[in-house]
mmCIF file of C-alpha atoms in Angstrom:
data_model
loop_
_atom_site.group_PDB
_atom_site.id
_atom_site.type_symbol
_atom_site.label_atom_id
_atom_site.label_comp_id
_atom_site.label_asym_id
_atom_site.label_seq_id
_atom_site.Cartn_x
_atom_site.Cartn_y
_atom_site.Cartn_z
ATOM 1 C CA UNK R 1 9.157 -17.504 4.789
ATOM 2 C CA UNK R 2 6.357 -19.369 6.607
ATOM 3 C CA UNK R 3 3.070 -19.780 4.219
ATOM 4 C CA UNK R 4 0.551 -18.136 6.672
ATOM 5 C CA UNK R 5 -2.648 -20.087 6.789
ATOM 6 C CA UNK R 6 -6.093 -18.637 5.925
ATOM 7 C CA UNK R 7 -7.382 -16.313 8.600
ATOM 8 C CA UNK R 8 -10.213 -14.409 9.668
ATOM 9 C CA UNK R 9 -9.652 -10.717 8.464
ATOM 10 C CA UNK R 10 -10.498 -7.747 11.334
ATOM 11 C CA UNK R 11 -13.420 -5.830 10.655
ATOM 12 C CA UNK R 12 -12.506 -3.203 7.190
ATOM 13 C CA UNK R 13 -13.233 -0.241 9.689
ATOM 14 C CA UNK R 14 -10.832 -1.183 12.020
ATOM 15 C CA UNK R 15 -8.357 1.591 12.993
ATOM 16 C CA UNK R 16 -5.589 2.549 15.897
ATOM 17 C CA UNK R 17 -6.231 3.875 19.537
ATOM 18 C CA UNK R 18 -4.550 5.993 21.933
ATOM 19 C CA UNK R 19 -0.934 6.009 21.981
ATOM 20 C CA UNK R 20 0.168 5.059 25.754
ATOM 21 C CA UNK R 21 3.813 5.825 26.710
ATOM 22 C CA UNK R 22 5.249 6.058 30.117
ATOM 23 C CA UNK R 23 7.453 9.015 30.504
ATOM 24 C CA UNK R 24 10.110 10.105 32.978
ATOM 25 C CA UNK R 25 9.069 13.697 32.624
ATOM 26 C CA UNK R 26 5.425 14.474 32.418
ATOM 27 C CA UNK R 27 5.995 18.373 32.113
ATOM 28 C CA UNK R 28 8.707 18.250 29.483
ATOM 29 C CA UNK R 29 6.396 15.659 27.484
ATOM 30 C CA UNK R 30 3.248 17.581 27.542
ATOM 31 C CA UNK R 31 4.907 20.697 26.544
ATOM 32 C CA UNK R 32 6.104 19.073 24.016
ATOM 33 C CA UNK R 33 3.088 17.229 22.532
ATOM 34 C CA UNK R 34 0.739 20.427 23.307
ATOM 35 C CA UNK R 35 3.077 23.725 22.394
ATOM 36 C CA UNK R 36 4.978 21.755 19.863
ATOM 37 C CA UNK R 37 3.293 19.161 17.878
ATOM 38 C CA UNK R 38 -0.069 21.168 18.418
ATOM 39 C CA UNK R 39 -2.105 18.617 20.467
ATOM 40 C CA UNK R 40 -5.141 19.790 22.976
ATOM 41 C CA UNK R 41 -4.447 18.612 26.550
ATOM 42 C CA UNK R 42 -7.780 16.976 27.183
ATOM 43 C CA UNK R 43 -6.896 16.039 30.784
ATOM 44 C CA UNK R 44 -4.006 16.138 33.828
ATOM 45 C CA UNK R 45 -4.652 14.484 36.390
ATOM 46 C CA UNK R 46 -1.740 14.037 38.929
ATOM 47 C CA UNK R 47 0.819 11.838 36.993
ATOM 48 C CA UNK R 48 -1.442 10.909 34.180
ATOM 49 C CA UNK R 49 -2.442 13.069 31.328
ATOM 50 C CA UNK R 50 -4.416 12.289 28.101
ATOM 51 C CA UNK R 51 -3.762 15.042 25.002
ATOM 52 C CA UNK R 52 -5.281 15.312 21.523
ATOM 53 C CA UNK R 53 -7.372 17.154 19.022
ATOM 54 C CA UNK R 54 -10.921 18.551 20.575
ATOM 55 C CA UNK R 55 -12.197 15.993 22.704
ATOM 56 C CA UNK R 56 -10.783 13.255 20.205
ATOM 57 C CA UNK R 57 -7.767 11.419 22.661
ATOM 58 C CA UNK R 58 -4.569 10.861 20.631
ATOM 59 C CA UNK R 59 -2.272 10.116 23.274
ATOM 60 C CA UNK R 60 -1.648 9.044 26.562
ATOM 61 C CA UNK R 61 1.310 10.334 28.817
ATOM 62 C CA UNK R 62 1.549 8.275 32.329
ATOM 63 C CA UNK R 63 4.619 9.268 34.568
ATOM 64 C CA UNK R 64 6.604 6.336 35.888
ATOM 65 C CA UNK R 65 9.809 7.708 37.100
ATOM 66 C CA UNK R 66 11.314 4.936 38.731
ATOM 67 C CA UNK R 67 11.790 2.724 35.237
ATOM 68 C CA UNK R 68 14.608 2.576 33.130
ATOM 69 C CA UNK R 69 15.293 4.318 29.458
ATOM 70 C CA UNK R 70 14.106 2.353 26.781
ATOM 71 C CA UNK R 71 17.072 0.911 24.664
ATOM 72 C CA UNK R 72 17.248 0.755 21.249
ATOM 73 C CA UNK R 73 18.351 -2.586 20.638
ATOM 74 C CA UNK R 74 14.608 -4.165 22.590
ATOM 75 C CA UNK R 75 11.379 -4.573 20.823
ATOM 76 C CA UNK R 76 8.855 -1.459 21.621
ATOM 77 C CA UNK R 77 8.098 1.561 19.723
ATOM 78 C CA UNK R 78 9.565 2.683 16.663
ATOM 79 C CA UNK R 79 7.368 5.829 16.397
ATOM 80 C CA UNK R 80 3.847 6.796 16.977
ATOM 81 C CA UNK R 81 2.423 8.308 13.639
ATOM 82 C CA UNK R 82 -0.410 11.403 13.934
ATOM 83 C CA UNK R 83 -2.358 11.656 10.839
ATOM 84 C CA UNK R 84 -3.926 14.919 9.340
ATOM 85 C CA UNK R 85 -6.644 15.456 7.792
ATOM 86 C CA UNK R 86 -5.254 18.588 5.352
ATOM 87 C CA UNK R 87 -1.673 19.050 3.715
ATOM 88 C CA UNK R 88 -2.107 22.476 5.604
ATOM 89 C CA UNK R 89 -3.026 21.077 8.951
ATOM 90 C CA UNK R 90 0.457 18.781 8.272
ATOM 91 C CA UNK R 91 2.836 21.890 7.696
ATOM 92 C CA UNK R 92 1.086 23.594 10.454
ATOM 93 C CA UNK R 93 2.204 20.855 13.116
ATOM 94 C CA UNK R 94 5.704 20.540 11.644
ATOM 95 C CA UNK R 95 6.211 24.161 11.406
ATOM 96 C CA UNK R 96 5.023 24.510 15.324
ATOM 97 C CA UNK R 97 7.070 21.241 16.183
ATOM 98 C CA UNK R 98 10.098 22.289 14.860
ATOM 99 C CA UNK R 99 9.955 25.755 16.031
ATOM 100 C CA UNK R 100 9.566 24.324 19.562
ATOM 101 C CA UNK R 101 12.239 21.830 19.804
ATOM 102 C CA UNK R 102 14.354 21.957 16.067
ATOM 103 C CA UNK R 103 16.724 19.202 17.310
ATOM 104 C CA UNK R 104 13.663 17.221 17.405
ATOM 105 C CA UNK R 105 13.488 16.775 13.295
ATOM 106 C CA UNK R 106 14.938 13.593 11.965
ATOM 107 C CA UNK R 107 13.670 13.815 8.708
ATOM 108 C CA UNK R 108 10.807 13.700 5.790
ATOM 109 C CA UNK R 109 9.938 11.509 3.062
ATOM 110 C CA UNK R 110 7.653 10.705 0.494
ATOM 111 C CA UNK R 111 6.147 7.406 0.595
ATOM 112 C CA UNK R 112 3.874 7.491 -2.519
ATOM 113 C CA UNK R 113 0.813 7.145 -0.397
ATOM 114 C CA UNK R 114 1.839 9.816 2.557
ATOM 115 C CA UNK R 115 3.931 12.529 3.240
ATOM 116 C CA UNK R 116 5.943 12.501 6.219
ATOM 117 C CA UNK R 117 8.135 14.082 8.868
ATOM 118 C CA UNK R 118 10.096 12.576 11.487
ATOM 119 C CA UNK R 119 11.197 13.648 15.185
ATOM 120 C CA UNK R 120 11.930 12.495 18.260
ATOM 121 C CA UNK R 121 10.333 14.089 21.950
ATOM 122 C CA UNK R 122 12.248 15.179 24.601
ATOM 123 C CA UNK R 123 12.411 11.261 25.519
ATOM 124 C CA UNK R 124 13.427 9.309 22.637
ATOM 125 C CA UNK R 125 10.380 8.340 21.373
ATOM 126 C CA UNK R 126 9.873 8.519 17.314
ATOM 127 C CA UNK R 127 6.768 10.789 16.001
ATOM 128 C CA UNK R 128 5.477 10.984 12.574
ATOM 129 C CA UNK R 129 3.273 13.714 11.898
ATOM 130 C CA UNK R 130 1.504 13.211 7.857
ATOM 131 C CA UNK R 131 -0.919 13.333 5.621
ATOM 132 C CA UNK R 132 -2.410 10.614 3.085
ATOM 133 C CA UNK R 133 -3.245 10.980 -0.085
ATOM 134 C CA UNK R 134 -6.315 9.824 -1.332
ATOM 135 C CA UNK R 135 -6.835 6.388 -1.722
ATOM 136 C CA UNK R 136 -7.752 6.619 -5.317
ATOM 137 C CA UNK R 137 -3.953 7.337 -5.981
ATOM 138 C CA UNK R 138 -2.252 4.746 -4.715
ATOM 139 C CA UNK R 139 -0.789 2.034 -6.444
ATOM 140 C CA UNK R 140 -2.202 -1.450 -5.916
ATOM 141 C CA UNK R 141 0.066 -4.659 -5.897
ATOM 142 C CA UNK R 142 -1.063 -7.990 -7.573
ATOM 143 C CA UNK R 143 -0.949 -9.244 -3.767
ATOM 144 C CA UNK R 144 -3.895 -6.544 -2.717
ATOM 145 C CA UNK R 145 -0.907 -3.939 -1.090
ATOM 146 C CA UNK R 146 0.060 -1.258 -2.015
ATOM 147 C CA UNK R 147 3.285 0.156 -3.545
ATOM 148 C CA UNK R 148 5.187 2.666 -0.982
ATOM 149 C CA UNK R 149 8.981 4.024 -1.140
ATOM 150 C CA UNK R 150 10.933 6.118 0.625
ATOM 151 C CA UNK R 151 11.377 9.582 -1.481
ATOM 152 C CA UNK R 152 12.902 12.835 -0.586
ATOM 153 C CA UNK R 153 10.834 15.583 0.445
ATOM 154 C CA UNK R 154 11.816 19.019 1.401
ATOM 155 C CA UNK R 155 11.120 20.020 4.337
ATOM 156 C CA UNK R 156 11.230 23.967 3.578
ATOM 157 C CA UNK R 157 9.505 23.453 0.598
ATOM 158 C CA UNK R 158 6.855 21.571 1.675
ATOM 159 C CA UNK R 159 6.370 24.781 4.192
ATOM 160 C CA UNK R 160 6.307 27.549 1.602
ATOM 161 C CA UNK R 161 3.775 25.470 -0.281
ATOM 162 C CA UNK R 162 1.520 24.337 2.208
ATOM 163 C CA UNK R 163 1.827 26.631 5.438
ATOM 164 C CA UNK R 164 -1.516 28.491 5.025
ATOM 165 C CA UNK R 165 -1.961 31.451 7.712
ATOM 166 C CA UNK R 166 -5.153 29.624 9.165
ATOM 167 C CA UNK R 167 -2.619 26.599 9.686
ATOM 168 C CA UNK R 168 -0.294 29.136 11.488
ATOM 169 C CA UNK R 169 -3.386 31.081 13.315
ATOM 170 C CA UNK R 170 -5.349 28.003 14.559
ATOM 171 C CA UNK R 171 -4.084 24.813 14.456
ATOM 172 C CA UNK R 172 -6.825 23.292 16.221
ATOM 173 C CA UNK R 173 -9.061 23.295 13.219
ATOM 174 C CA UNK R 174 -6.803 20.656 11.023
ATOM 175 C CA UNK R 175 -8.177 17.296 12.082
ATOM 176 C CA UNK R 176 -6.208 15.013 13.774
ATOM 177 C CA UNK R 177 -5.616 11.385 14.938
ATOM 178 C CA UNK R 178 -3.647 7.944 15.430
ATOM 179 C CA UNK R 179 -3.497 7.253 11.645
ATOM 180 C CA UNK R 180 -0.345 3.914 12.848
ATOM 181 C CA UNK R 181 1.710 2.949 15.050
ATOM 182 C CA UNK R 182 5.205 1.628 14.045
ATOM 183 C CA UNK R 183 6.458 -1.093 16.198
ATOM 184 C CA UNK R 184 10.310 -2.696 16.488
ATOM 185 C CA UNK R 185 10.399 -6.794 16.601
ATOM 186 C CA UNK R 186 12.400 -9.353 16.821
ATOM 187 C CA UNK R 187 11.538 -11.553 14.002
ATOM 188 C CA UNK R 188 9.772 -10.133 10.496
ATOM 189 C CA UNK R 189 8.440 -13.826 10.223
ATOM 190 C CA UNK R 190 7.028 -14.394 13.852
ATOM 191 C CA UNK R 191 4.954 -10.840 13.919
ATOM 192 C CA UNK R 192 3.748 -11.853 10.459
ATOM 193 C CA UNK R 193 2.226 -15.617 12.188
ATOM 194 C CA UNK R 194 1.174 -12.992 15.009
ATOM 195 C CA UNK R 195 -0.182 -9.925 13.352
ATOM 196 C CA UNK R 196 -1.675 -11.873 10.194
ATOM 197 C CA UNK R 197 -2.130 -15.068 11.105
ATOM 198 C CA UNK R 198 -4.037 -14.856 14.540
ATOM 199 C CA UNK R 199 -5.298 -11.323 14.621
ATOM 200 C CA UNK R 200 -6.247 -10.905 11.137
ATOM 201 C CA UNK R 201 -4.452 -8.160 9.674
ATOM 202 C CA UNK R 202 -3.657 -8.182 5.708
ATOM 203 C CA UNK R 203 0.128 -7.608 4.437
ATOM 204 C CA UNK R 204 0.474 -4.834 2.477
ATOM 205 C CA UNK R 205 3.716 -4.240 2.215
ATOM 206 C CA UNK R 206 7.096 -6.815 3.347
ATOM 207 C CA UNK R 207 10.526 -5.836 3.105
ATOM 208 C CA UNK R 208 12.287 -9.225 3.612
ATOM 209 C CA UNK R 209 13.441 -9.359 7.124
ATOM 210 C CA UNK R 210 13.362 -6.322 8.132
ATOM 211 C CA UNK R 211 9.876 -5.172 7.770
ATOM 212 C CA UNK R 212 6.108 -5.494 7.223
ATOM 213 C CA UNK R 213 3.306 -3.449 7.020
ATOM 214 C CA UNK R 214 -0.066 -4.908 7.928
ATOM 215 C CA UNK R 215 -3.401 -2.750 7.699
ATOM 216 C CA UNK R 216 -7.279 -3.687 8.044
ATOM 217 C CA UNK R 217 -9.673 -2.396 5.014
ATOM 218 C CA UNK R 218 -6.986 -1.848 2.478
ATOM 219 C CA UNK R 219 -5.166 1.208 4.540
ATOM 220 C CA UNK R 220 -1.709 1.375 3.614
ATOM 221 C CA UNK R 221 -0.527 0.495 7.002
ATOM 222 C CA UNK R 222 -2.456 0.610 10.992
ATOM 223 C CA UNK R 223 0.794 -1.143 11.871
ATOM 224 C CA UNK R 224 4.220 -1.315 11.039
ATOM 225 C CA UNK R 225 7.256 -3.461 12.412
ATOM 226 C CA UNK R 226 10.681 -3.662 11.695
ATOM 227 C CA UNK R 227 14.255 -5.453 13.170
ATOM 228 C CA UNK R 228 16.169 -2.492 12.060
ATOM 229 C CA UNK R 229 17.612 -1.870 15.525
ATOM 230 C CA UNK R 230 15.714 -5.340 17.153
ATOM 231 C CA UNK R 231 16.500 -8.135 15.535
ATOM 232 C CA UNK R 232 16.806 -11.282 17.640
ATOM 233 C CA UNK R 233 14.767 -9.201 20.366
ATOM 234 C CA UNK R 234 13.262 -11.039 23.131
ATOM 235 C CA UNK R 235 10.287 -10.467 25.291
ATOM 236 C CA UNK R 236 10.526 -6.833 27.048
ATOM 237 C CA UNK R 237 11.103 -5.810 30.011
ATOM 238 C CA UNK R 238 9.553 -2.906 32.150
ATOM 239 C CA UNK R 239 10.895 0.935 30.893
ATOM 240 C CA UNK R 240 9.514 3.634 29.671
ATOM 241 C CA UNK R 241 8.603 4.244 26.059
ATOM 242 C CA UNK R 242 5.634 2.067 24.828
ATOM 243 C CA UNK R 243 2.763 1.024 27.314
ATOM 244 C CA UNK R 244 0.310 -0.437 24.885
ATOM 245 C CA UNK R 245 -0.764 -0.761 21.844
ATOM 246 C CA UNK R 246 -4.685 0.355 21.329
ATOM 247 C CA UNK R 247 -6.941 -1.068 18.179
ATOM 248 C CA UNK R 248 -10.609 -0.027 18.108
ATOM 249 C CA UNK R 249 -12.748 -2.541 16.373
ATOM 250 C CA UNK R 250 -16.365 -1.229 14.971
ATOM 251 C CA UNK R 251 -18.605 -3.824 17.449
ATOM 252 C CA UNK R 252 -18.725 -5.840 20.125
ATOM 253 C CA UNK R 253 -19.459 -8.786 17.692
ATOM 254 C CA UNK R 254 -16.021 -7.985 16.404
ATOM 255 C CA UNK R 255 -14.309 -7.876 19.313
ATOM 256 C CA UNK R 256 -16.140 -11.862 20.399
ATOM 257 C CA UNK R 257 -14.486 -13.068 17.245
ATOM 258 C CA UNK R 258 -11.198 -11.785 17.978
ATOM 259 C CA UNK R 259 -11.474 -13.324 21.198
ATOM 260 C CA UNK R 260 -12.220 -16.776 19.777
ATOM 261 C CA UNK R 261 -9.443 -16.440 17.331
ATOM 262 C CA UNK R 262 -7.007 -16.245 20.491
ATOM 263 C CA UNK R 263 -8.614 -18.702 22.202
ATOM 264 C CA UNK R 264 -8.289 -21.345 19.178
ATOM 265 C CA UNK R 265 -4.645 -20.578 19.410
ATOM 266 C CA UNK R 266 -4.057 -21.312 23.050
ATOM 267 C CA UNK R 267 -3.029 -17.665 23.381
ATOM 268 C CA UNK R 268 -3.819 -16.225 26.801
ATOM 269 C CA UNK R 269 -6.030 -13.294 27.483
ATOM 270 C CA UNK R 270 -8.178 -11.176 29.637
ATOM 271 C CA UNK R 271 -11.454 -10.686 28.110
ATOM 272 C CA UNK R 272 -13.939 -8.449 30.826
ATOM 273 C CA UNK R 273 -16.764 -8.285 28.288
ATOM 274 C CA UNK R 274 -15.998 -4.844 26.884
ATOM 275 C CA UNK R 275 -11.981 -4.639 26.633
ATOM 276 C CA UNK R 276 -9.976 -7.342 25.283
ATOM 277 C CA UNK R 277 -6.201 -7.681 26.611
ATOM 278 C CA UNK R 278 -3.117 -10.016 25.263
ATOM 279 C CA UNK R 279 0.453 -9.844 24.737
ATOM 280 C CA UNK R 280 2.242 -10.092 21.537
ATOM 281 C CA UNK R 281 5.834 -12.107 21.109
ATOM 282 C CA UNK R 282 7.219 -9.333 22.780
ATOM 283 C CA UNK R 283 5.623 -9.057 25.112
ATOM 284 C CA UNK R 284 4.127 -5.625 24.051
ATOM 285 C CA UNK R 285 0.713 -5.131 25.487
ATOM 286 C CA UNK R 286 -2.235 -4.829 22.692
ATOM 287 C CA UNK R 287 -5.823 -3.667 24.080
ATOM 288 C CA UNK R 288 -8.639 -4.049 21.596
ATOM 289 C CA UNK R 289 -12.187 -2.518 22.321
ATOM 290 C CA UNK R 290 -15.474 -1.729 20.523
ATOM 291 C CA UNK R 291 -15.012 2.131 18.960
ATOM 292 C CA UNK R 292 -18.353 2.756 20.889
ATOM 293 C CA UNK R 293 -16.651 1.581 23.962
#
């Protein structure tokens, strides 16, 4: 492994966007986001529509039904991951997801710092729904990570415990948002040069060569990337699945040094004064704006 050189870290209240996917079927999609997982539909506007919790955005549906599926084998999304704010508000949206569309479940673990279910929409693309635990629990590594597994966790368990009739009642009261987004790569070693070394995101957890988890502030992960099904990827072509990836720095100032950063590395991007736009080694889109933006 490539030593990384010393970088300039992103700003500790960094955090994740809006989620933007292009879908083949915009119906089928928002049903499934809004009845299922429980999200608000903020806005549909012809073949666009923007869903989440309140007025809070979470995700971004654009139709685009002239481009191809998304295979597995490319770099893209893995899944996008919706954070709650209340073990409750967590069963609620798992119990209403799976209700909806029970093919959709994949699965559930326990990674020491989260708790977490699996499924895939109507389209292929992975969602975690979960809930943290508090920060004071988790267990720091002698790098400045944190310790995470993959545990079992029982789905109909978790349900009895935690499925509260407020949760079942109204759903819009349990907080929501982007808490990650989990991304496949081609190359552990290159995102780590990418995400670490230019942007300025810490490790906090590596897996060999197959995956890393990078964070701003000490969060267990804002990002995660692996080359379970992508290794050797190249750049991406145009399909559906993944649009962009969204990161919300706290100021404008933040958002200058970012710029500089890229600039220092010969990387090319549009900067219009308030949204900054580049590509990662994948090609993947990543749009970075002030959270007052």
């Amino acid at each position: 492994m490539t030593t990384i050189a010393h970088h300039d870290q992103l700003a500790q209240d960094t955090a994740m966007g809006v989620v933007d996917l292009m879908v083949r079927d915009l119906d089928a999609m928002i049903a499934y986001y809004s009845t299922g997982v429980g999200l608000d539909v903020i806005t549909h506007e012809g073949p666009s529509a923007i869903l989440g919790r309140g007025t809070t955005p979470i995700m971004h549906l654009r139709q685009e039904k002239d481009l191809p599926e998304f295979n597995r084998r490319d770099a893209g999304l893995f899944h996008t991951a919706i954070l709650f704010d209340t073990q409750a508000g967590l069963a609620g949206s798992v119990n209403s997801t799976a209700r909806f569309a029970p093919r959709s479940f994949t699965g559930s673990s326990d990674h020491l710092v989260s708790e977490a279910f699996y499924f895939d929409d109507p389209e292929g693309n992975g969602v975690e729904l979960y809930w943290d635990r508090p920060r004071e629990a988790w267990t720091r590594t002698t790098g400045g990570g944190v310790q995470m597994a993959t545990l079992p966790l029982d789905p109909n368990s978790y349900l009895r415990t935690h499925l509260t009739d407020q949760a079942l009642t109204k759903p819009e009261l349990a907080v929501a948002n982007i808490g990650h987004v989990h991304l496949q790569v081609g190359d552990i070693e290159v995102a780590e040069q990418f995400y670490v070394g230019v942007l300025g995101f810490d490790v906090m957890a590596r897996y060999g060569a197959q995956a890393l988890f990078v964070s701003a502030g000490g969060y267990h992960h804002h990002i995660g990337m692996n080359t379970w099904n992508s290794a050797g990827a190249g750049p991406r072509a145009a399909s559906l699945g993944l649009g962009q990836v969204s990161i919300e720095v706290p100021t404008a100032d933040d958002l200058d040094a970012l710029a500089a950063r890229l600039a220092a590395q010969g990387i090319d991007r549009r900067h219009d004064g308030a949204v900054l736009r580049f590509d990662d080694p994948w090609k993947t889109l990543v749009e970075v704006r002030p959270a007052a933006v």
